[in-house]
Tab-separated table of C-alpha atoms in Angstrom:
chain	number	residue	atom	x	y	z
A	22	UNK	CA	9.440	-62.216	-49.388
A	23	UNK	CA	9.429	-60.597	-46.108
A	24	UNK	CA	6.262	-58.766	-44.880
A	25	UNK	CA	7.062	-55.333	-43.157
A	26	UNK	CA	6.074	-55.448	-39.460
A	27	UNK	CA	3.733	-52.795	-38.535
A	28	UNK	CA	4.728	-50.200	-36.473
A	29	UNK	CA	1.696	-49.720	-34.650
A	30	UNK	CA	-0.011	-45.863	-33.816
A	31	UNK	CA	1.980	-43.524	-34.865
A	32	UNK	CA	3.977	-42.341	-32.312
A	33	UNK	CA	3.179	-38.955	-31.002
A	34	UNK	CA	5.373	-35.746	-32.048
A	35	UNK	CA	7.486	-34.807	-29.096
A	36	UNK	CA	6.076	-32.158	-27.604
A	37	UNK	CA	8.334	-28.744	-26.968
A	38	UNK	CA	9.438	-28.078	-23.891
A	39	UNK	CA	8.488	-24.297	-22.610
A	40	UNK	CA	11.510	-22.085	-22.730
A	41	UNK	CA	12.796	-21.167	-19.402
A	42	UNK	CA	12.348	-17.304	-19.380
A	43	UNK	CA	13.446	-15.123	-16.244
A	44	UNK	CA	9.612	-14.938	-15.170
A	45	UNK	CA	9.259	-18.384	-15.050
A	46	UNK	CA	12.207	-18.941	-13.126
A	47	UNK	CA	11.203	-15.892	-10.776
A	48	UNK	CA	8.215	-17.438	-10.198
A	49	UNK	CA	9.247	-20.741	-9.087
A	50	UNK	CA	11.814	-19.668	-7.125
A	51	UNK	CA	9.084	-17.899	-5.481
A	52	UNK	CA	6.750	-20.135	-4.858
A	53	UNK	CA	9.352	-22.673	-3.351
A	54	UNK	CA	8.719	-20.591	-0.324
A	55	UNK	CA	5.834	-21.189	1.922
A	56	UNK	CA	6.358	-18.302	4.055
A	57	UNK	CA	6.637	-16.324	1.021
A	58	UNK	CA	3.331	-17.613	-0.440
A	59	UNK	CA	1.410	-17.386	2.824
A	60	UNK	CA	2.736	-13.557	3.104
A	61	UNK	CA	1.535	-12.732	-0.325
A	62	UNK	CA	-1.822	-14.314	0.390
A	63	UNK	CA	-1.951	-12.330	3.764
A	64	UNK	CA	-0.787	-9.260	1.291
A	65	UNK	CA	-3.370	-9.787	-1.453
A	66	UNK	CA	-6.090	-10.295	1.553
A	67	UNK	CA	-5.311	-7.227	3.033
A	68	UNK	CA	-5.200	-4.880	0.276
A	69	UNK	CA	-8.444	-6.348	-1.021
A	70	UNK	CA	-9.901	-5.679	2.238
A	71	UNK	CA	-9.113	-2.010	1.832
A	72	UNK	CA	-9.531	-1.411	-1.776
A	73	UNK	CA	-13.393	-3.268	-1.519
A	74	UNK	CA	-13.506	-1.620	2.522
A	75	UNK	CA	-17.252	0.555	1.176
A	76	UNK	CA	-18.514	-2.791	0.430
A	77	UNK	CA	-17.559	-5.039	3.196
A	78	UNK	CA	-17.655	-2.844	5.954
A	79	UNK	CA	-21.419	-3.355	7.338
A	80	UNK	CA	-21.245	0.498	8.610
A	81	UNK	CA	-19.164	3.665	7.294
A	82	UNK	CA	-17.851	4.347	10.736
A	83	UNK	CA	-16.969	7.944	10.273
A	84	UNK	CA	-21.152	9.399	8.370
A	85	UNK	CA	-21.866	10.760	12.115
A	86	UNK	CA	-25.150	10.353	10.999
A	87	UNK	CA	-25.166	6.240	11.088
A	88	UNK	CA	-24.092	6.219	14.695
A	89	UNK	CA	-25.556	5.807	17.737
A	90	UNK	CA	-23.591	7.050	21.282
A	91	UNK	CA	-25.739	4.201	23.021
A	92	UNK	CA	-23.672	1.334	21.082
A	93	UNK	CA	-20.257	2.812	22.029
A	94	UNK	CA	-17.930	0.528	23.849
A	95	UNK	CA	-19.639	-2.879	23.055
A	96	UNK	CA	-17.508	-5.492	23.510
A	97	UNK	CA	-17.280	-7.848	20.492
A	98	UNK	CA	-20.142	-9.647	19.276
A	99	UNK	CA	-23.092	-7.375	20.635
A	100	UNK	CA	-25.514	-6.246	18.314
A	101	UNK	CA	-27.052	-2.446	17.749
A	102	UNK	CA	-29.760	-1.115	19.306
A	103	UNK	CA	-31.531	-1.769	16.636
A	104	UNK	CA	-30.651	-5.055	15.438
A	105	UNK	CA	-29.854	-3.932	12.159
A	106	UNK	CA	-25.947	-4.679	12.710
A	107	UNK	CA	-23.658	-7.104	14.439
A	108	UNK	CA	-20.389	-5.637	15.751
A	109	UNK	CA	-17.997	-8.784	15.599
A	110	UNK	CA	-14.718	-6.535	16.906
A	111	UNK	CA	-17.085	-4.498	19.786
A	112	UNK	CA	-17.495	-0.531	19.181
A	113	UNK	CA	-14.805	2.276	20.506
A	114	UNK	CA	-15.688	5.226	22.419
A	115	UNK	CA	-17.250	7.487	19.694
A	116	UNK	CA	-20.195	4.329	18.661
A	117	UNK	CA	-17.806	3.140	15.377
A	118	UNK	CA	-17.632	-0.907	14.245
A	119	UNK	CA	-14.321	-1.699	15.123
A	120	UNK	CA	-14.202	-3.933	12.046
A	121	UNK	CA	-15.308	-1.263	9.536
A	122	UNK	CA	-13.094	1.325	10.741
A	123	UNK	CA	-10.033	-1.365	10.411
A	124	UNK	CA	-11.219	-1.492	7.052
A	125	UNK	CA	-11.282	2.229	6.448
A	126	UNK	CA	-8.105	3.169	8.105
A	127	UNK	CA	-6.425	-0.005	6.427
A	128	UNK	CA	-7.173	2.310	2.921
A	129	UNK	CA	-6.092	5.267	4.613
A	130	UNK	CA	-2.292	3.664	5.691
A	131	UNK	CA	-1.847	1.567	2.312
A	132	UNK	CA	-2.321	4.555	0.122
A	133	UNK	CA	-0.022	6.512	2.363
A	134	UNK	CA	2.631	3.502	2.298
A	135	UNK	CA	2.200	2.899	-1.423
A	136	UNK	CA	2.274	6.645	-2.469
A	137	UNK	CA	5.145	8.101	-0.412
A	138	UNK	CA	7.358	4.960	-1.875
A	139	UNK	CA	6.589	5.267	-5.606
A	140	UNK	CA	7.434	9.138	-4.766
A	141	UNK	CA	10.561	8.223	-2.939
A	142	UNK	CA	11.454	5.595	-5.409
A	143	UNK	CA	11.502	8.031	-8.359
A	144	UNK	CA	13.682	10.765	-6.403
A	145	UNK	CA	16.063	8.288	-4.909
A	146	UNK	CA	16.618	6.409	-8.398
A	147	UNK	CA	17.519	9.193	-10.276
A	148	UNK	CA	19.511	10.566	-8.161
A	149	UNK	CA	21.534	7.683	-7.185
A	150	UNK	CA	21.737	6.625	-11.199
A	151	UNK	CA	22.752	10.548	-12.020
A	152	UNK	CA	25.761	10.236	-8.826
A	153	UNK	CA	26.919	7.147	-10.464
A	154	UNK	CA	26.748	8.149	-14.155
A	155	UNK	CA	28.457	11.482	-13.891
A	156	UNK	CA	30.804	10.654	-10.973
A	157	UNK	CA	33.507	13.222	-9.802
A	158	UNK	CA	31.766	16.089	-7.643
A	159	UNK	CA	28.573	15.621	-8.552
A	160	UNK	CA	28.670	12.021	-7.062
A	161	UNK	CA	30.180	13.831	-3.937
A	162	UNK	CA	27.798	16.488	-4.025
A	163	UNK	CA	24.831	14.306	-4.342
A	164	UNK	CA	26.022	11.424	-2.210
A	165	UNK	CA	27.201	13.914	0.839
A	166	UNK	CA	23.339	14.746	1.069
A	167	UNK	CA	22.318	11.370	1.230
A	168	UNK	CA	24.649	10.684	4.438
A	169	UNK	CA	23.302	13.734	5.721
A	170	UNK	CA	20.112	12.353	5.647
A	171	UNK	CA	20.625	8.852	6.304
A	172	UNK	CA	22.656	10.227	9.613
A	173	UNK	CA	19.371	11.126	11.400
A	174	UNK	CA	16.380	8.989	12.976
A	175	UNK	CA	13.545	8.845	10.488
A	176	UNK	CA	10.691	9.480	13.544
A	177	UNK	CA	12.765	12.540	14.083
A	178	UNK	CA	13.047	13.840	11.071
A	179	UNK	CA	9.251	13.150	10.076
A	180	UNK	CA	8.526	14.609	13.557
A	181	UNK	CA	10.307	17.540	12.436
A	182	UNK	CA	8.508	18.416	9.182
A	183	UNK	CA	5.325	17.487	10.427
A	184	UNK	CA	5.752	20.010	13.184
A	185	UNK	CA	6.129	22.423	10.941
A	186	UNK	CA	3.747	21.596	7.646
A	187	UNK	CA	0.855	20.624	10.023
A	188	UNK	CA	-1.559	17.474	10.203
A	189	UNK	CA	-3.038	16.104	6.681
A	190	UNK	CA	-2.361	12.907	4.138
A	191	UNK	CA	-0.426	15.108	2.077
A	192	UNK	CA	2.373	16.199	5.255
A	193	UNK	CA	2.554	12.614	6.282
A	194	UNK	CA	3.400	11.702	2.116
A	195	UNK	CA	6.149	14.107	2.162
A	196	UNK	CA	7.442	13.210	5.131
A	197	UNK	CA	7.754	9.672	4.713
A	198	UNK	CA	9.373	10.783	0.886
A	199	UNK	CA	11.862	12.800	2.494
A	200	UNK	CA	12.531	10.205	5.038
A	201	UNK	CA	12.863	7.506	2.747
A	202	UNK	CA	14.411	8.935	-1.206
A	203	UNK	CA	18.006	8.915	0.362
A	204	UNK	CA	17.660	4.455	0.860
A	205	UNK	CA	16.854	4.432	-2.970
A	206	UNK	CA	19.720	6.821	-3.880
A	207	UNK	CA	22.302	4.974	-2.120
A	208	UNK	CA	20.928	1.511	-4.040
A	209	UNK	CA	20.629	2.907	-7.137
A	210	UNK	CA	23.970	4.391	-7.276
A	211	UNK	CA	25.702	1.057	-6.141
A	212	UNK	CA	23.940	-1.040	-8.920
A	213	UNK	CA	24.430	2.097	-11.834
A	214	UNK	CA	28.180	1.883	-11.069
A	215	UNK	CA	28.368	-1.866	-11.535
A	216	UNK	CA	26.139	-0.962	-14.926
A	217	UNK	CA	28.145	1.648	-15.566
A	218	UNK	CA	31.834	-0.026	-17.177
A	219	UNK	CA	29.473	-2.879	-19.177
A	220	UNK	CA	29.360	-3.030	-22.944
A	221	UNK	CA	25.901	-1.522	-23.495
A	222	UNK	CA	26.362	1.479	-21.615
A	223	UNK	CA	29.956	2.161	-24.065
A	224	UNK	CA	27.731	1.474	-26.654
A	225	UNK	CA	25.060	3.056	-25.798
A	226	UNK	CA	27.524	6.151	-25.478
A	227	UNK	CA	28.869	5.558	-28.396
A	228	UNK	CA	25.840	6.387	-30.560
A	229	UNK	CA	25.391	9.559	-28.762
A	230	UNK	CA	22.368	8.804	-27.012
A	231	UNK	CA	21.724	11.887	-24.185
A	232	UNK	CA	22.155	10.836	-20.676
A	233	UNK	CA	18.425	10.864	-19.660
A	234	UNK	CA	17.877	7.960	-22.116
A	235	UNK	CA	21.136	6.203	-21.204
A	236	UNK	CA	19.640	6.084	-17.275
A	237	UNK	CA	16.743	5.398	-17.836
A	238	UNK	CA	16.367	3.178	-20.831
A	239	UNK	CA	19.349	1.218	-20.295
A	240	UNK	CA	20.658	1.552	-17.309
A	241	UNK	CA	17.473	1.656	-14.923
A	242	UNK	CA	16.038	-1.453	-15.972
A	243	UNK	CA	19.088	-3.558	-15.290
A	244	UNK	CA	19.277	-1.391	-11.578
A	245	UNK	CA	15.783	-3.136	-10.614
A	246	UNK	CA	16.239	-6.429	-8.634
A	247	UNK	CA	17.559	-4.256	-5.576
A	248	UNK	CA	15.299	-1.414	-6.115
A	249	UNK	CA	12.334	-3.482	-5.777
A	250	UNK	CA	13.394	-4.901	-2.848
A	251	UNK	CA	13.742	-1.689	-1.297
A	252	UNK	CA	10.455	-0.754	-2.314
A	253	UNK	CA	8.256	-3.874	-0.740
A	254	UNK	CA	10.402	-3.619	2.394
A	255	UNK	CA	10.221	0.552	2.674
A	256	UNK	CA	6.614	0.168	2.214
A	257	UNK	CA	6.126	-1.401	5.813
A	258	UNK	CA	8.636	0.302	6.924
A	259	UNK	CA	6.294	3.283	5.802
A	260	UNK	CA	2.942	2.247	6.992
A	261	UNK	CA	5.053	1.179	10.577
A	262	UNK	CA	6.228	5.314	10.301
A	263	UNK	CA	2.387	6.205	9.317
A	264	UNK	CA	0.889	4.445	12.340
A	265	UNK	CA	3.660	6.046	14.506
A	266	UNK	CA	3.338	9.496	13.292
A	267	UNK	CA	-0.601	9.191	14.000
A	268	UNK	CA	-0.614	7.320	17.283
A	269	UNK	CA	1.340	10.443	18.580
A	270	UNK	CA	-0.815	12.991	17.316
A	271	UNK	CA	0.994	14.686	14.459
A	272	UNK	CA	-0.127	12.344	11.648
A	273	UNK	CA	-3.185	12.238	9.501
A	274	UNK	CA	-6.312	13.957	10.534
A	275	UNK	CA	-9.265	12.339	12.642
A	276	UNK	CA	-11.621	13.054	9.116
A	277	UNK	CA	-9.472	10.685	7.340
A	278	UNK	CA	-7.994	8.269	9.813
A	279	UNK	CA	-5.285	5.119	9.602
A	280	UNK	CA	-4.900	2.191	11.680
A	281	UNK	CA	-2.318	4.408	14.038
A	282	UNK	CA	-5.277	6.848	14.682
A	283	UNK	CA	-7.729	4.162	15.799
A	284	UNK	CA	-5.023	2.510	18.086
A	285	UNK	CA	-4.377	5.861	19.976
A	286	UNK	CA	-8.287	6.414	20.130
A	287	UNK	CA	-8.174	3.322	21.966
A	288	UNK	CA	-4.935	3.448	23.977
A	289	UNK	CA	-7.087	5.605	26.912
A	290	UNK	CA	-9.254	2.597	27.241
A	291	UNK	CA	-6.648	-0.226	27.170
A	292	UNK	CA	-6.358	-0.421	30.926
A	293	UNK	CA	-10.251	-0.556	31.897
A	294	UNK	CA	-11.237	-3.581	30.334
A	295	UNK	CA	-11.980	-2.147	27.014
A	296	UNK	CA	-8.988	-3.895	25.286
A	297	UNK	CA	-10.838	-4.398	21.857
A	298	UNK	CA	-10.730	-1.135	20.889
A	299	UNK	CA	-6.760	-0.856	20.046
A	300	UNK	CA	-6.041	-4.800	19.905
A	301	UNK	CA	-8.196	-5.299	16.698
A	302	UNK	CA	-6.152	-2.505	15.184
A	303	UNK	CA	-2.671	-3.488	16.232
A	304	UNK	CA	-3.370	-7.038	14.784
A	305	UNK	CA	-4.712	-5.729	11.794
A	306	UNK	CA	-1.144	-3.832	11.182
A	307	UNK	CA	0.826	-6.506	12.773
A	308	UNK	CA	-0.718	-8.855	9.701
A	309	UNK	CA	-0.055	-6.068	7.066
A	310	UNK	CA	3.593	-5.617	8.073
A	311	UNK	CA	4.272	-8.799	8.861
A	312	UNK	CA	3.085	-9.810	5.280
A	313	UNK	CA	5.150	-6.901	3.501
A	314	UNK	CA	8.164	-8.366	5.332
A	315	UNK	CA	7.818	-12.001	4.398
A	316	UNK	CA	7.425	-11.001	0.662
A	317	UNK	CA	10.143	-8.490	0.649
A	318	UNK	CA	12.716	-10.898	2.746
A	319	UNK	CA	12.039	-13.583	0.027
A	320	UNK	CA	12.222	-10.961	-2.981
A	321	UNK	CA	15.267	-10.350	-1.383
A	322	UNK	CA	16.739	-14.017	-1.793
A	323	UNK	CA	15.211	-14.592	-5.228
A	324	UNK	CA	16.773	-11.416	-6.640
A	325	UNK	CA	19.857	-11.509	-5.475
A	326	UNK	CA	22.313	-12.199	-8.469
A	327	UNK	CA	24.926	-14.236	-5.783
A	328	UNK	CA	21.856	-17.178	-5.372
A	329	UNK	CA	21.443	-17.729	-9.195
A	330	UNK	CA	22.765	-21.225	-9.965
């Protein structure tokens, strides 16, 4: 009689393998770029920097009451009068730590980036969706403003408004929205008419569902890819408009100033020596564009439906 051979340990279960979802896919595609990765690091770095600016910055450079005149114009390195600080970026002209006042402007242009895109992102989508849904002359209509728009300089047309709404964060948001809704309008509409002739839109139609919650419950969400692309590269493209608009004069306020305010207060001094004062600055927003750019080109190649294998 024959005696079964043992088998030995029982061999482990095979073990699942994940299910390849979209976000995991997104995410690797992603990270396959190093330029991508080391602009989302630079990203991450710099909006940390502003959002946590009241507790890094060793000084609040704009409480009058913390500065001294006799520290202005240190070069980089020196230390206060009275010890208590070291100012690694040097001082400008009015006794303010070049490094904390990056810091502080660095909140100032983000938030004026971020907000004027969300606000231009949410007038240019539905416009663009509402062209593409309803066609005929409301596509015209709506589509005829948008080349009127797109047909002028954006400096100019910021100029413009700001020359006649006055200095504050608030002009400089509106500008930039009016600058920028008419880029989202003109993507949104292109994707919602590809959207438009598929199967879940007829159906969607079909049950009689209103056209606010055929946009924007069905169609929007399939519209995103570009959109968001849009969005990460406007928002340089904003805080490069920002710093413009405030290095001439006509942006935000010296109470609440950006990274284009603290390179003009330094622009007088560029040519004496004193070249700390603006070149800390313009690095600072070189990195923060430069970082925008790097994620948004690679968005741009990871979302785009031609690259999916």
């Amino acid at each position: 009689m024959t005696t079964p051979v043992s088998a030995g340990p029982q061999a482990a279960a095979p073990v699942a393998a994940r299910p390849d979802t979209p976000l995991r896919r997104f995410v690797a595609d992603f990270c396959a770029s190093k330029l991508a990765l080391l602009g989302l690091a630079l990203l991450l770095l710099t909006v940390g920097a502003a959002l946590f600016a009241p507790w890094i910055a060793p000084q609040n450079p704009f409480d009058i009451g913390t500065l001294d005149i006799l520290d202005s114009k240190l070069p980089p390195g020196s230390v206060s009068g009275d010890g208590s600080i070291t100012y690694w970026l040097g001082t400008d002209g009015q006794a303010r730590d070049v490094f904390s006042a990056i810091l502080y402007g660095m909140r100032t242009s983000l938030m004026v980036g971020a907000i004027s895109v969300l606000a231009a992102f949410a007038i240019g989508a539905t416009v663009g969706l509402v062209a593409a849904y309803f066609g005929g002359r409301v596509d015209a209509f709506l589509m005829r403003i948008v080349d009127i728009q797109l047909s002028f300089p954006a400096i100019l047309v910021a100029l413009i408004l700001l020359a006649v709404l006055g200095k504050g964060v608030d002009k400089v948001i509106i500008a930039l929205v009016v600058v920028q809704w008419a880029y989202f309008a003109r993507a949104a509409r292109g994707a919602a008419l590809v959207e438009r002739g598929k199967e879940y839109v007829e159906a969607a139609r079909c049950l009689s569902l209103g056209w606010g919650r055929v946009l924007f419950r069905h169609v929007l969400p399939n519209c995103m890819p570009p959109l968001i692309v849009i969005a990460t590269i406007d928002l340089a493209h904003a805080i490069a408009l920002e710093a413009t608009l405030s290095f001439l004069g006509v942006g935000v306020p010296v109470t609440e100033p950006s990274l284009g305010m603290l390179i003009s207060n330094g622009f007088e001094y560029l040519l004496s020596g004193l070249y700390w004062i603006s070149f800390f600055p313009g690095i600072a927003l070189a990195i923060a564009i430069i970082a925008i750019n790097l994620v948004g080109d690679h968005l741009r190649d990871v979302l785009n439906p031609h690259n999916a294998a």
